[in-house]
Amino acid sequence: MKAEEMWNKYCKDPSISYDTWSFGGDPDHLAKLVAEGIKTATCSAYIFYELENEKLPEEGEYSVILDSQDEAVCIIKTTRVYIETYHNVSEQHAYKEGEGKRTLEEWRKIHEKFFTEELKSVNLEFNEDMKLVCEEFEVVYQ
C-alpha cells in the first residue's frame, strides 16, 4: 500500500498534514520493530537539518513509515522531540529505539557506525559531542 492510500484510510481531514520517510540503516527491520510496538523512538544527526535547511520534527506531527520499497508500514504520531548530544543519550532512549539487546552500549555501537557512514557523505567526522534530534512516537494506524 502506498503512503497516500494508508493516510486516507486513517484520516479523512485534508487539513491535517503528514510526512513520509523510512529509517536509515535497515528500513525494513526498523519499520517492523515500529509496527510491533518495540521501537518507539529514533534519532538523527542535527547537522543534517542545518545543512538541508529543514525544520525539526515537532510533537503532534504524523508520519507514514515506509519500507525499503516505499510501501507504507504504519502511521506514527510524534509524542516528544528533544536535542541531546550523542554521549548524553540515556539508557531509556536506547531502550526505546528497540534495536538489538536494547542496551546503551549496543545503541552506541550501532549508532557510531551509522553516523560515521552518514557523516562521510558530507565530509564530516563522527564525534561524541555531536547533537542529535531525538524523537519518541506512537503507532496510531497500521
Tab-separated table of C-alpha atoms in Angstrom:
chain	number	residue	atom	x	y	z
A	1	MET	CA	0.000	0.000	0.000
A	2	LYS	CA	1.265	3.477	-0.816
A	3	ALA	CA	1.568	6.191	1.830
A	4	GLU	CA	-1.283	8.311	0.500
A	5	GLU	CA	-3.638	5.333	0.461
A	6	MET	CA	-2.804	4.419	4.068
A	7	TRP	CA	-3.160	8.042	5.173
A	8	ASN	CA	-6.566	8.362	3.509
A	9	LYS	CA	-7.759	5.242	5.316
A	10	TYR	CA	-6.596	6.705	8.626
A	11	CYS	CA	-7.520	10.367	8.284
A	12	LYS	CA	-10.336	11.962	6.325
A	13	ASP	CA	-9.420	15.543	7.332
A	14	PRO	CA	-7.498	17.202	4.463
A	15	SER	CA	-6.284	19.975	6.789
A	16	ILE	CA	-4.075	17.517	8.715
A	17	SER	CA	-0.709	17.006	7.074
A	18	TYR	CA	1.759	14.157	7.296
A	19	ASP	CA	5.276	13.317	6.237
A	20	THR	CA	6.612	10.095	4.717
A	21	TRP	CA	10.001	8.571	5.407
A	22	SER	CA	11.917	5.391	6.018
A	23	PHE	CA	14.567	4.632	8.585
A	24	GLY	CA	18.233	4.639	7.616
A	25	GLY	CA	20.388	1.581	8.043
A	26	ASP	CA	17.842	-1.225	7.737
A	27	PRO	CA	14.461	0.311	6.844
A	28	ASP	CA	12.529	-2.958	6.659
A	29	HIS	CA	13.703	-4.298	10.009
A	30	LEU	CA	13.251	-0.964	11.792
A	31	ALA	CA	9.776	-0.387	10.331
A	32	LYS	CA	8.823	-3.879	11.505
A	33	LEU	CA	10.023	-3.054	15.030
A	34	VAL	CA	7.850	0.075	14.960
A	35	ALA	CA	4.787	-1.836	13.744
A	36	GLU	CA	5.330	-4.415	16.510
A	37	GLY	CA	5.464	-1.666	19.146
A	38	ILE	CA	9.080	-2.424	20.055
A	39	LYS	CA	10.674	0.669	18.520
A	40	THR	CA	9.104	3.830	19.947
A	41	ALA	CA	11.985	6.265	19.438
A	42	THR	CA	14.598	7.284	16.911
A	43	CYS	CA	17.295	9.890	16.452
A	44	SER	CA	19.028	11.712	13.644
A	45	ALA	CA	22.051	13.955	13.307
A	46	TYR	CA	21.127	17.588	13.955
A	47	ILE	CA	23.719	18.772	11.418
A	48	PHE	CA	21.638	17.407	8.537
A	49	TYR	CA	18.700	19.614	9.493
A	50	GLU	CA	21.055	22.597	9.384
A	51	LEU	CA	22.706	21.622	6.105
A	52	GLU	CA	19.392	20.933	4.373
A	53	ASN	CA	17.639	23.918	5.985
A	54	GLU	CA	14.935	21.519	7.157
A	55	LYS	CA	12.623	22.172	10.090
A	56	LEU	CA	12.909	19.938	13.110
A	57	PRO	CA	10.133	17.453	13.832
A	58	GLU	CA	7.503	18.598	16.326
A	59	GLU	CA	5.212	16.946	18.822
A	60	GLY	CA	1.858	16.052	17.324
A	61	GLU	CA	3.133	15.541	13.771
A	62	TYR	CA	2.182	12.442	11.817
A	63	SER	CA	4.442	10.312	9.633
A	64	VAL	CA	3.792	7.369	7.369
A	65	ILE	CA	6.687	4.968	7.860
A	66	LEU	CA	7.859	3.320	4.651
A	67	ASP	CA	9.811	0.160	3.994
A	68	SER	CA	12.702	-0.126	1.533
A	69	GLN	CA	10.224	-0.468	-1.358
A	70	ASP	CA	8.404	2.767	-0.406
A	71	GLU	CA	5.402	0.785	0.805
A	72	ALA	CA	3.553	2.115	3.849
A	73	VAL	CA	4.030	0.051	7.001
A	74	CYS	CA	2.283	2.185	9.627
A	75	ILE	CA	1.463	5.720	10.743
A	76	ILE	CA	3.109	7.230	13.794
A	77	LYS	CA	2.420	10.356	15.817
A	78	THR	CA	5.401	12.157	17.335
A	79	THR	CA	4.970	12.495	21.103
A	80	ARG	CA	8.286	14.079	22.119
A	81	VAL	CA	11.224	15.814	20.426
A	82	TYR	CA	14.413	16.932	22.138
A	83	ILE	CA	18.037	17.713	21.315
A	84	GLU	CA	20.745	15.691	23.047
A	85	THR	CA	24.439	15.126	22.467
A	86	TYR	CA	25.444	11.644	21.389
A	87	HIS	CA	27.401	10.988	24.601
A	88	ASN	CA	24.439	12.054	26.773
A	89	VAL	CA	21.810	9.802	25.198
A	90	SER	CA	20.113	7.930	28.032
A	91	GLU	CA	19.688	4.228	28.609
A	92	GLN	CA	15.943	4.847	28.440
A	93	HIS	CA	16.198	6.349	24.947
A	94	ALA	CA	18.450	3.489	23.798
A	95	TYR	CA	15.882	1.006	25.069
A	96	LYS	CA	13.032	2.796	23.280
A	97	GLU	CA	14.941	2.652	19.989
A	98	GLY	CA	14.345	-1.096	20.194
A	99	GLU	CA	17.414	-2.396	18.398
A	100	GLY	CA	19.451	-5.441	19.366
A	101	LYS	CA	19.681	-6.029	23.104
A	102	ARG	CA	18.219	-2.543	23.714
A	103	THR	CA	21.197	-1.511	25.876
A	104	LEU	CA	23.004	1.818	25.775
A	105	GLU	CA	26.241	0.032	24.959
A	106	GLU	CA	24.739	-1.663	21.910
A	107	TRP	CA	22.923	1.543	20.884
A	108	ARG	CA	26.269	3.384	20.894
A	109	LYS	CA	27.953	0.665	18.858
A	110	ILE	CA	25.195	0.641	16.224
A	111	HIS	CA	24.832	4.413	16.050
A	112	GLU	CA	28.516	5.307	16.000
A	113	LYS	CA	28.880	3.107	12.920
A	114	PHE	CA	25.712	4.552	11.333
A	115	PHE	CA	26.592	8.196	11.988
A	116	THR	CA	30.205	7.708	10.886
A	117	GLU	CA	28.992	6.496	7.489
A	118	GLU	CA	26.221	9.092	7.223
A	119	LEU	CA	28.563	11.991	8.039
A	120	LYS	CA	31.129	10.839	5.465
A	121	SER	CA	28.584	11.754	2.778
A	122	VAL	CA	29.060	15.439	3.719
A	123	ASN	CA	32.769	15.187	4.530
A	124	LEU	CA	32.257	15.373	8.285
A	125	GLU	CA	33.542	13.081	11.015
A	126	PHE	CA	31.658	11.478	13.854
A	127	ASN	CA	32.300	12.780	17.356
A	128	GLU	CA	30.601	12.068	20.659
A	129	ASP	CA	29.694	15.738	21.167
A	130	MET	CA	27.522	15.861	18.054
A	131	LYS	CA	23.938	16.952	18.589
A	132	LEU	CA	21.116	14.541	17.865
A	133	VAL	CA	17.434	15.159	17.296
A	134	CYS	CA	15.739	12.545	19.464
A	135	GLU	CA	12.126	11.648	18.798
A	136	GLU	CA	9.592	9.488	20.555
A	137	PHE	CA	6.400	8.330	18.872
A	138	GLU	CA	3.424	6.019	19.000
A	139	VAL	CA	1.819	3.936	16.283
A	140	VAL	CA	-1.660	5.240	15.515
A	141	TYR	CA	-2.514	3.100	12.483
A	142	GLN	CA	-1.293	0.036	10.595
